[in-house]
Amino acid sequence: MAYIKRENSYWVFSRELKDSNRLEGEEKRPYVITPLGTKLKRILVAGIITYKSSDDRMVKITVADYIGSFYMVAFKTGFSSEMAEDLDKFNVNDLVMVMGKVSSFKTDEGIFYFSVNPELIKSISETERYFWGIRSSYVAKRKILGIMEAMKDEASTEETLANLGYSKEEAEDAIRAREFYSDYNFTSFLDAISAINFESPTMPENTPDNNLEAPESKENAENAPSVPAFNVDAFILEYINSNDMGPGCKYDDIVIASSNKGIPREKVDETLNSLGSNGDIYEVSLKRYKAL
């Protein structure tokens, strides 16, 4: 019996998918070519459920990774009905891992929207989420560095990059990214994943040793220069400015970026209301914000 090989499931951050604007191949289920040159149909993601909606037709959830969100949809009729039942068992704040196929939609204005049709969903631990984040970050950084090498010389080839130590896949992706996304801000992407505060669940912050103070620590603290207080308003306003790709910056993305800086959701809501009242931002549509 002949078996059809499944497409690989790629570990990608939501931003890599969200920023994509290139499709290739068959019309019904094309490959997505991402800014990092990844050619994919299927992805494997991990994160926390931040939104759930279930009605007679479908189940929709939003799964937030460390820098953005994936949108999952399963219909309660047809071949995906069993998957919809599985999806419906999960709730907001559950940690999950999802494997699924990517679906795309392009508006008349040329804006792409992507969702994931789940094929598998399972509960995971914080340790498993941490591992997914660390590995996905490593993969993305390697790809971006390879792309930057390819950008230095238009004559460089896959072989050139392979000679520098990049894998065959990394070299292929770098050349593909140079071809289709030469104007993309790769530095911004690299900064975003480099700023993630991965807190290992196996390494508690407040162990007895961490709380010990050296005898001179109080004296040093008194003589140390003062550090300016973190400006939450300025951070959120700058984030909205930098991450609005046209239709407005998503609320979930703002919450995730703020959480990485230690800002709780309640403070985010308070700040968004304050910025709106001051005329610094406005809500262009439900849960989407633009800076003025």
mmCIF file of C-alpha atoms in Angstrom:
data_model
loop_
_atom_site.group_PDB
_atom_site.id
_atom_site.type_symbol
_atom_site.label_atom_id
_atom_site.label_comp_id
_atom_site.label_asym_id
_atom_site.label_seq_id
_atom_site.Cartn_x
_atom_site.Cartn_y
_atom_site.Cartn_z
ATOM 1 C CA MET A 1 0.000 0.000 0.000
ATOM 2 C CA ALA A 2 1.351 3.420 -0.956
ATOM 3 C CA TYR A 3 1.379 6.110 1.715
ATOM 4 C CA ILE A 4 1.267 9.837 1.061
ATOM 5 C CA LYS A 5 3.923 11.640 3.047
ATOM 6 C CA ARG A 6 2.572 14.417 5.249
ATOM 7 C CA GLU A 7 3.873 17.935 4.883
ATOM 8 C CA ASN A 8 6.333 18.933 7.597
ATOM 9 C CA SER A 9 4.972 20.809 10.605
ATOM 10 C CA TYR A 10 7.094 23.930 11.063
ATOM 11 C CA TRP A 11 7.721 25.584 14.401
ATOM 12 C CA VAL A 12 7.079 29.277 13.725
ATOM 13 C CA PHE A 13 6.113 32.306 15.764
ATOM 14 C CA SER A 14 2.774 33.922 14.953
ATOM 15 C CA ARG A 15 4.501 37.037 13.639
ATOM 16 C CA GLU A 16 6.226 35.048 10.900
ATOM 17 C CA LEU A 17 2.853 33.834 9.662
ATOM 18 C CA LYS A 18 1.039 37.142 10.188
ATOM 19 C CA ASP A 19 3.620 39.102 8.156
ATOM 20 C CA SER A 20 3.448 36.715 5.181
ATOM 21 C CA ASN A 21 2.096 37.959 1.859
ATOM 22 C CA ARG A 22 3.166 35.324 -0.639
ATOM 23 C CA LEU A 23 1.399 32.109 -1.689
ATOM 24 C CA GLU A 24 2.748 29.506 -4.078
ATOM 25 C CA GLY A 25 1.429 26.304 -5.635
ATOM 26 C CA GLU A 26 -2.040 24.821 -5.914
ATOM 27 C CA GLU A 27 -4.959 27.220 -5.552
ATOM 28 C CA LYS A 28 -7.009 25.306 -2.961
ATOM 29 C CA ARG A 29 -4.181 24.598 -0.543
ATOM 30 C CA PRO A 30 -1.137 26.655 -1.524
ATOM 31 C CA TYR A 31 2.139 26.899 0.305
ATOM 32 C CA VAL A 32 2.679 30.030 2.368
ATOM 33 C CA ILE A 33 6.061 31.652 1.797
ATOM 34 C CA THR A 34 6.906 33.518 4.998
ATOM 35 C CA PRO A 35 9.287 36.483 5.430
ATOM 36 C CA LEU A 36 11.901 34.057 6.806
ATOM 37 C CA GLY A 37 11.652 32.021 3.616
ATOM 38 C CA THR A 38 9.798 29.125 5.243
ATOM 39 C CA LYS A 39 7.645 27.279 2.702
ATOM 40 C CA LEU A 40 4.835 25.730 4.709
ATOM 41 C CA LYS A 41 1.344 24.287 4.744
ATOM 42 C CA ARG A 42 1.350 22.932 8.283
ATOM 43 C CA ILE A 43 2.625 24.343 11.571
ATOM 44 C CA LEU A 44 3.135 23.202 15.165
ATOM 45 C CA VAL A 45 2.525 25.894 17.777
ATOM 46 C CA ALA A 46 2.349 26.178 21.550
ATOM 47 C CA GLY A 47 0.837 28.807 23.775
ATOM 48 C CA ILE A 48 -2.001 29.897 26.000
ATOM 49 C CA ILE A 49 -5.639 30.152 24.922
ATOM 50 C CA THR A 50 -6.656 33.802 25.242
ATOM 51 C CA TYR A 51 -10.072 33.632 23.533
ATOM 52 C CA LYS A 52 -12.726 31.011 22.790
ATOM 53 C CA SER A 53 -16.030 31.126 20.921
ATOM 54 C CA SER A 54 -18.294 28.131 20.330
ATOM 55 C CA ASP A 55 -21.663 28.047 18.553
ATOM 56 C CA ASP A 56 -23.709 25.608 16.478
ATOM 57 C CA ARG A 57 -21.384 25.974 13.476
ATOM 58 C CA MET A 58 -17.841 26.183 14.719
ATOM 59 C CA VAL A 59 -15.323 26.512 17.522
ATOM 60 C CA LYS A 60 -12.800 29.348 17.375
ATOM 61 C CA ILE A 61 -9.871 29.882 19.714
ATOM 62 C CA THR A 62 -6.921 32.244 19.853
ATOM 63 C CA VAL A 63 -3.600 30.782 20.976
ATOM 64 C CA ALA A 64 -0.978 33.292 22.064
ATOM 65 C CA ASP A 65 2.703 32.511 21.731
ATOM 66 C CA TYR A 66 5.383 34.826 23.128
ATOM 67 C CA ILE A 67 5.000 37.657 20.577
ATOM 68 C CA GLY A 68 1.557 37.320 18.993
ATOM 69 C CA SER A 69 -1.474 35.118 18.360
ATOM 70 C CA PHE A 70 -2.645 32.272 16.140
ATOM 71 C CA TYR A 71 -6.302 31.941 15.183
ATOM 72 C CA MET A 72 -7.771 28.412 15.144
ATOM 73 C CA VAL A 73 -11.088 27.341 13.563
ATOM 74 C CA ALA A 74 -12.814 23.944 13.496
ATOM 75 C CA PHE A 75 -16.288 23.369 12.048
ATOM 76 C CA LYS A 76 -18.832 21.129 13.781
ATOM 77 C CA THR A 77 -20.012 19.541 10.547
ATOM 78 C CA GLY A 78 -18.149 17.530 7.937
ATOM 79 C CA PHE A 79 -14.748 15.905 8.301
ATOM 80 C CA SER A 80 -13.563 18.323 11.015
ATOM 81 C CA SER A 81 -16.459 17.650 13.421
ATOM 82 C CA GLU A 82 -14.347 15.412 15.696
ATOM 83 C CA MET A 83 -11.652 18.060 15.818
ATOM 84 C CA ALA A 84 -14.259 20.648 16.792
ATOM 85 C CA GLU A 85 -15.320 18.411 19.680
ATOM 86 C CA ASP A 86 -11.712 18.141 20.854
ATOM 87 C CA LEU A 87 -11.211 21.889 20.535
ATOM 88 C CA ASP A 88 -14.377 22.593 22.508
ATOM 89 C CA LYS A 89 -12.962 20.762 25.539
ATOM 90 C CA PHE A 90 -10.394 23.513 26.108
ATOM 91 C CA ASN A 91 -10.910 26.893 27.728
ATOM 92 C CA VAL A 92 -9.281 30.294 28.123
ATOM 93 C CA ASN A 93 -5.945 30.161 30.025
ATOM 94 C CA ASP A 94 -5.289 26.510 29.075
ATOM 95 C CA LEU A 95 -1.778 25.794 27.804
ATOM 96 C CA VAL A 96 -1.945 23.827 24.561
ATOM 97 C CA MET A 97 0.068 22.561 21.641
ATOM 98 C CA VAL A 98 -1.669 22.550 18.248
ATOM 99 C CA MET A 99 -0.697 21.038 14.927
ATOM 100 C CA GLY A 100 -2.719 22.130 11.928
ATOM 101 C CA LYS A 101 -2.972 23.262 8.339
ATOM 102 C CA VAL A 102 -2.732 26.940 7.467
ATOM 103 C CA SER A 103 -5.625 28.587 5.632
ATOM 104 C CA SER A 104 -5.286 31.976 3.966
ATOM 105 C CA PHE A 105 -7.637 34.750 2.899
ATOM 106 C CA LYS A 106 -6.703 37.776 0.804
ATOM 107 C CA THR A 107 -8.871 40.900 0.836
ATOM 108 C CA ASP A 108 -9.541 43.133 -2.166
ATOM 109 C CA GLU A 109 -7.005 45.538 -0.651
ATOM 110 C CA GLY A 110 -4.316 42.854 -0.826
ATOM 111 C CA ILE A 111 -4.169 42.206 2.934
ATOM 112 C CA PHE A 112 -3.631 38.574 3.976
ATOM 113 C CA TYR A 113 -5.293 36.898 6.939
ATOM 114 C CA PHE A 114 -4.283 33.461 8.166
ATOM 115 C CA SER A 115 -5.994 30.888 10.363
ATOM 116 C CA VAL A 116 -5.113 27.359 11.385
ATOM 117 C CA ASN A 117 -7.365 24.340 10.928
ATOM 118 C CA PRO A 118 -6.310 22.077 13.836
ATOM 119 C CA GLU A 119 -5.517 18.430 13.255
ATOM 120 C CA LEU A 120 -4.278 17.778 16.788
ATOM 121 C CA ILE A 121 -4.574 19.646 20.095
ATOM 122 C CA LYS A 122 -3.240 18.587 23.483
ATOM 123 C CA SER A 123 -2.680 20.049 26.907
ATOM 124 C CA ILE A 124 0.926 20.853 27.711
ATOM 125 C CA SER A 125 2.940 21.920 30.721
ATOM 126 C CA GLU A 126 4.769 25.196 31.165
ATOM 127 C CA THR A 127 7.994 23.250 30.580
ATOM 128 C CA GLU A 128 6.773 22.063 27.158
ATOM 129 C CA ARG A 129 5.704 25.585 26.217
ATOM 130 C CA TYR A 130 9.127 26.865 27.287
ATOM 131 C CA PHE A 131 10.873 24.240 25.149
ATOM 132 C CA TRP A 132 8.736 25.178 22.114
ATOM 133 C CA GLY A 133 9.591 28.844 22.604
ATOM 134 C CA ILE A 134 13.323 28.266 23.012
ATOM 135 C CA ARG A 135 13.540 25.995 19.961
ATOM 136 C CA SER A 136 11.364 28.251 17.787
ATOM 137 C CA SER A 137 13.485 31.240 18.778
ATOM 138 C CA TYR A 138 16.693 29.402 17.882
ATOM 139 C CA VAL A 139 15.305 28.328 14.495
ATOM 140 C CA ALA A 140 14.098 31.852 13.675
ATOM 141 C CA LYS A 141 17.363 33.518 14.700
ATOM 142 C CA ARG A 142 19.400 31.110 12.567
ATOM 143 C CA LYS A 143 17.179 31.842 9.575
ATOM 144 C CA ILE A 144 17.377 35.616 10.032
ATOM 145 C CA LEU A 145 21.165 35.537 10.305
ATOM 146 C CA GLY A 146 21.315 33.447 7.127
ATOM 147 C CA ILE A 147 19.040 35.924 5.342
ATOM 148 C CA MET A 148 21.223 38.830 6.432
ATOM 149 C CA GLU A 149 24.238 37.032 4.972
ATOM 150 C CA ALA A 150 22.356 36.484 1.706
ATOM 151 C CA MET A 151 21.396 40.164 1.615
ATOM 152 C CA LYS A 152 25.041 41.247 1.757
ATOM 153 C CA ASP A 153 25.714 39.924 -1.736
ATOM 154 C CA GLU A 154 23.062 39.421 -4.420
ATOM 155 C CA ALA A 155 25.374 36.918 -6.093
ATOM 156 C CA SER A 156 25.471 34.650 -3.046
ATOM 157 C CA THR A 157 23.882 31.226 -3.486
ATOM 158 C CA GLU A 158 22.710 28.335 -1.349
ATOM 159 C CA GLU A 159 26.189 26.874 -1.698
ATOM 160 C CA THR A 160 27.719 30.131 -0.462
ATOM 161 C CA LEU A 161 25.615 29.975 2.691
ATOM 162 C CA ALA A 162 26.257 26.270 3.162
ATOM 163 C CA ASN A 163 29.986 27.017 3.138
ATOM 164 C CA LEU A 164 29.371 29.457 6.000
ATOM 165 C CA GLY A 165 27.839 26.705 8.103
ATOM 166 C CA TYR A 166 24.125 27.028 7.358
ATOM 167 C CA SER A 167 22.061 23.903 6.709
ATOM 168 C CA LYS A 168 20.562 23.143 3.306
ATOM 169 C CA GLU A 169 17.114 24.215 4.532
ATOM 170 C CA GLU A 170 18.421 27.435 6.090
ATOM 171 C CA ALA A 171 20.266 28.289 2.870
ATOM 172 C CA GLU A 172 17.206 27.605 0.709
ATOM 173 C CA ASP A 173 15.005 29.710 3.000
ATOM 174 C CA ALA A 174 17.484 32.593 3.002
ATOM 175 C CA ILE A 175 17.601 32.776 -0.810
ATOM 176 C CA ARG A 176 13.802 32.517 -0.948
ATOM 177 C CA ALA A 177 13.412 35.325 1.606
ATOM 178 C CA ARG A 178 15.811 37.542 -0.348
ATOM 179 C CA GLU A 179 13.763 36.951 -3.494
ATOM 180 C CA PHE A 180 10.321 37.683 -2.058
ATOM 181 C CA TYR A 181 10.895 39.877 1.021
ATOM 182 C CA SER A 182 13.892 42.072 0.230
ATOM 183 C CA ASP A 183 12.207 45.089 1.875
ATOM 184 C CA TYR A 184 11.103 43.285 5.038
ATOM 185 C CA ASN A 185 12.369 44.559 8.403
ATOM 186 C CA PHE A 186 14.286 41.493 9.572
ATOM 187 C CA THR A 187 16.018 43.485 12.320
ATOM 188 C CA SER A 188 12.649 44.274 13.900
ATOM 189 C CA PHE A 189 11.729 40.575 13.892
ATOM 190 C CA LEU A 190 15.095 39.664 15.415
ATOM 191 C CA ASP A 191 14.665 42.341 18.098
ATOM 192 C CA ALA A 192 11.183 41.001 18.932
ATOM 193 C CA ILE A 193 12.296 37.427 19.567
ATOM 194 C CA SER A 194 15.515 38.544 21.271
ATOM 195 C CA ALA A 195 13.439 40.573 23.749
ATOM 196 C CA ILE A 196 11.361 37.564 24.852
ATOM 197 C CA ASN A 197 11.850 36.888 28.537
ATOM 198 C CA PHE A 198 11.963 33.085 28.596
ATOM 199 C CA GLU A 199 11.548 32.093 32.234
ATOM 200 C CA SER A 200 12.531 28.474 32.655
ATOM 201 C CA PRO A 201 9.949 26.663 34.802
ATOM 202 C CA THR A 202 12.734 24.437 36.118
ATOM 203 C CA MET A 203 14.715 27.396 37.495
ATOM 204 C CA PRO A 204 12.664 29.271 40.129
ATOM 205 C CA GLU A 205 13.547 32.919 40.506
ATOM 206 C CA ASN A 206 13.377 33.110 44.297
ATOM 207 C CA THR A 207 15.596 30.365 45.646
ATOM 208 C CA PRO A 208 17.319 30.865 49.035
ATOM 209 C CA ASP A 209 20.646 31.593 47.308
ATOM 210 C CA ASN A 210 19.065 34.274 45.135
ATOM 211 C CA ASN A 211 17.834 36.113 48.250
ATOM 212 C CA LEU A 212 21.232 36.311 49.930
ATOM 213 C CA GLU A 213 22.781 39.771 49.984
ATOM 214 C CA ALA A 214 26.479 40.513 50.061
ATOM 215 C CA PRO A 215 27.512 42.642 53.077
ATOM 216 C CA GLU A 216 28.245 45.663 50.864
ATOM 217 C CA SER A 217 25.066 45.375 48.776
ATOM 218 C CA LYS A 218 23.093 47.981 50.774
ATOM 219 C CA GLU A 219 25.922 50.469 50.576
ATOM 220 C CA ASN A 220 26.288 49.899 46.831
ATOM 221 C CA ALA A 221 22.565 50.369 46.371
ATOM 222 C CA GLU A 222 22.663 53.725 48.162
ATOM 223 C CA ASN A 223 25.513 54.964 45.967
ATOM 224 C CA ALA A 224 24.190 53.537 42.705
ATOM 225 C CA PRO A 225 22.790 55.974 40.130
ATOM 226 C CA SER A 226 18.991 56.140 40.043
ATOM 227 C CA VAL A 227 17.280 54.194 37.230
ATOM 228 C CA PRO A 228 14.393 55.927 35.477
ATOM 229 C CA ALA A 229 10.989 54.324 36.109
ATOM 230 C CA PHE A 230 9.631 52.222 33.246
ATOM 231 C CA ASN A 231 7.106 54.271 31.261
ATOM 232 C CA VAL A 232 4.202 51.943 30.456
ATOM 233 C CA ASP A 233 2.337 54.586 28.420
ATOM 234 C CA ALA A 234 5.365 55.230 26.214
ATOM 235 C CA PHE A 235 6.037 51.506 25.751
ATOM 236 C CA ILE A 236 2.482 50.675 24.649
ATOM 237 C CA LEU A 237 2.228 53.718 22.393
ATOM 238 C CA GLU A 238 5.540 52.849 20.713
ATOM 239 C CA TYR A 239 4.475 49.216 20.335
ATOM 240 C CA ILE A 240 1.249 50.243 18.581
ATOM 241 C CA ASN A 241 3.202 52.590 16.305
ATOM 242 C CA SER A 242 5.741 49.913 15.381
ATOM 243 C CA ASN A 243 3.367 46.985 14.915
ATOM 244 C CA ASP A 244 0.433 48.502 13.053
ATOM 245 C CA MET A 245 0.614 46.858 9.624
ATOM 246 C CA GLY A 246 -2.415 48.749 8.257
ATOM 247 C CA PRO A 247 -5.647 47.554 9.860
ATOM 248 C CA GLY A 248 -4.535 48.482 13.388
ATOM 249 C CA CYS A 249 -2.532 46.795 16.147
ATOM 250 C CA LYS A 250 -4.293 43.816 17.745
ATOM 251 C CA TYR A 251 -5.195 43.931 21.427
ATOM 252 C CA ASP A 252 -3.904 40.389 22.033
ATOM 253 C CA ASP A 253 -0.513 41.324 20.573
ATOM 254 C CA ILE A 254 -0.313 44.362 22.864
ATOM 255 C CA VAL A 255 -1.161 42.220 25.900
ATOM 256 C CA ILE A 256 1.494 39.617 25.036
ATOM 257 C CA ALA A 257 4.229 42.194 24.391
ATOM 258 C CA SER A 258 3.336 43.942 27.661
ATOM 259 C CA SER A 259 3.338 40.661 29.576
ATOM 260 C CA ASN A 260 6.897 40.039 28.371
ATOM 261 C CA LYS A 261 7.785 43.320 30.074
ATOM 262 C CA GLY A 262 5.988 42.340 33.272
ATOM 263 C CA ILE A 263 2.944 44.538 32.647
ATOM 264 C CA PRO A 264 -0.342 42.843 33.719
ATOM 265 C CA ARG A 265 -3.434 42.861 31.485
ATOM 266 C CA GLU A 266 -5.291 45.163 33.916
ATOM 267 C CA LYS A 267 -2.554 47.808 33.514
ATOM 268 C CA VAL A 268 -2.699 47.400 29.716
ATOM 269 C CA ASP A 269 -6.458 48.057 29.717
ATOM 270 C CA GLU A 270 -6.002 51.075 31.971
ATOM 271 C CA THR A 271 -3.239 52.457 29.736
ATOM 272 C CA LEU A 272 -5.213 51.936 26.505
ATOM 273 C CA ASN A 273 -8.152 53.821 28.034
ATOM 274 C CA SER A 274 -5.835 56.619 29.161
ATOM 275 C CA LEU A 275 -4.098 56.912 25.778
ATOM 276 C CA GLY A 276 -7.498 56.959 24.079
ATOM 277 C CA SER A 277 -8.807 59.672 26.392
ATOM 278 C CA ASN A 278 -5.687 61.771 25.746
ATOM 279 C CA GLY A 279 -6.119 61.436 21.969
ATOM 280 C CA ASP A 280 -2.881 59.472 21.476
ATOM 281 C CA ILE A 281 -4.631 56.394 20.054
ATOM 282 C CA TYR A 282 -8.045 55.359 18.818
ATOM 283 C CA GLU A 283 -9.852 52.026 18.410
ATOM 284 C CA VAL A 284 -10.179 51.644 14.638
ATOM 285 C CA SER A 285 -12.298 48.481 15.045
ATOM 286 C CA LEU A 286 -13.047 46.000 17.799
ATOM 287 C CA LYS A 287 -9.806 45.355 19.696
ATOM 288 C CA ARG A 288 -7.591 47.039 17.079
ATOM 289 C CA TYR A 289 -5.729 50.264 17.852
ATOM 290 C CA LYS A 290 -4.015 52.962 15.847
ATOM 291 C CA ALA A 291 -1.765 55.768 17.034
ATOM 292 C CA LEU A 292 -2.578 59.349 16.116
#
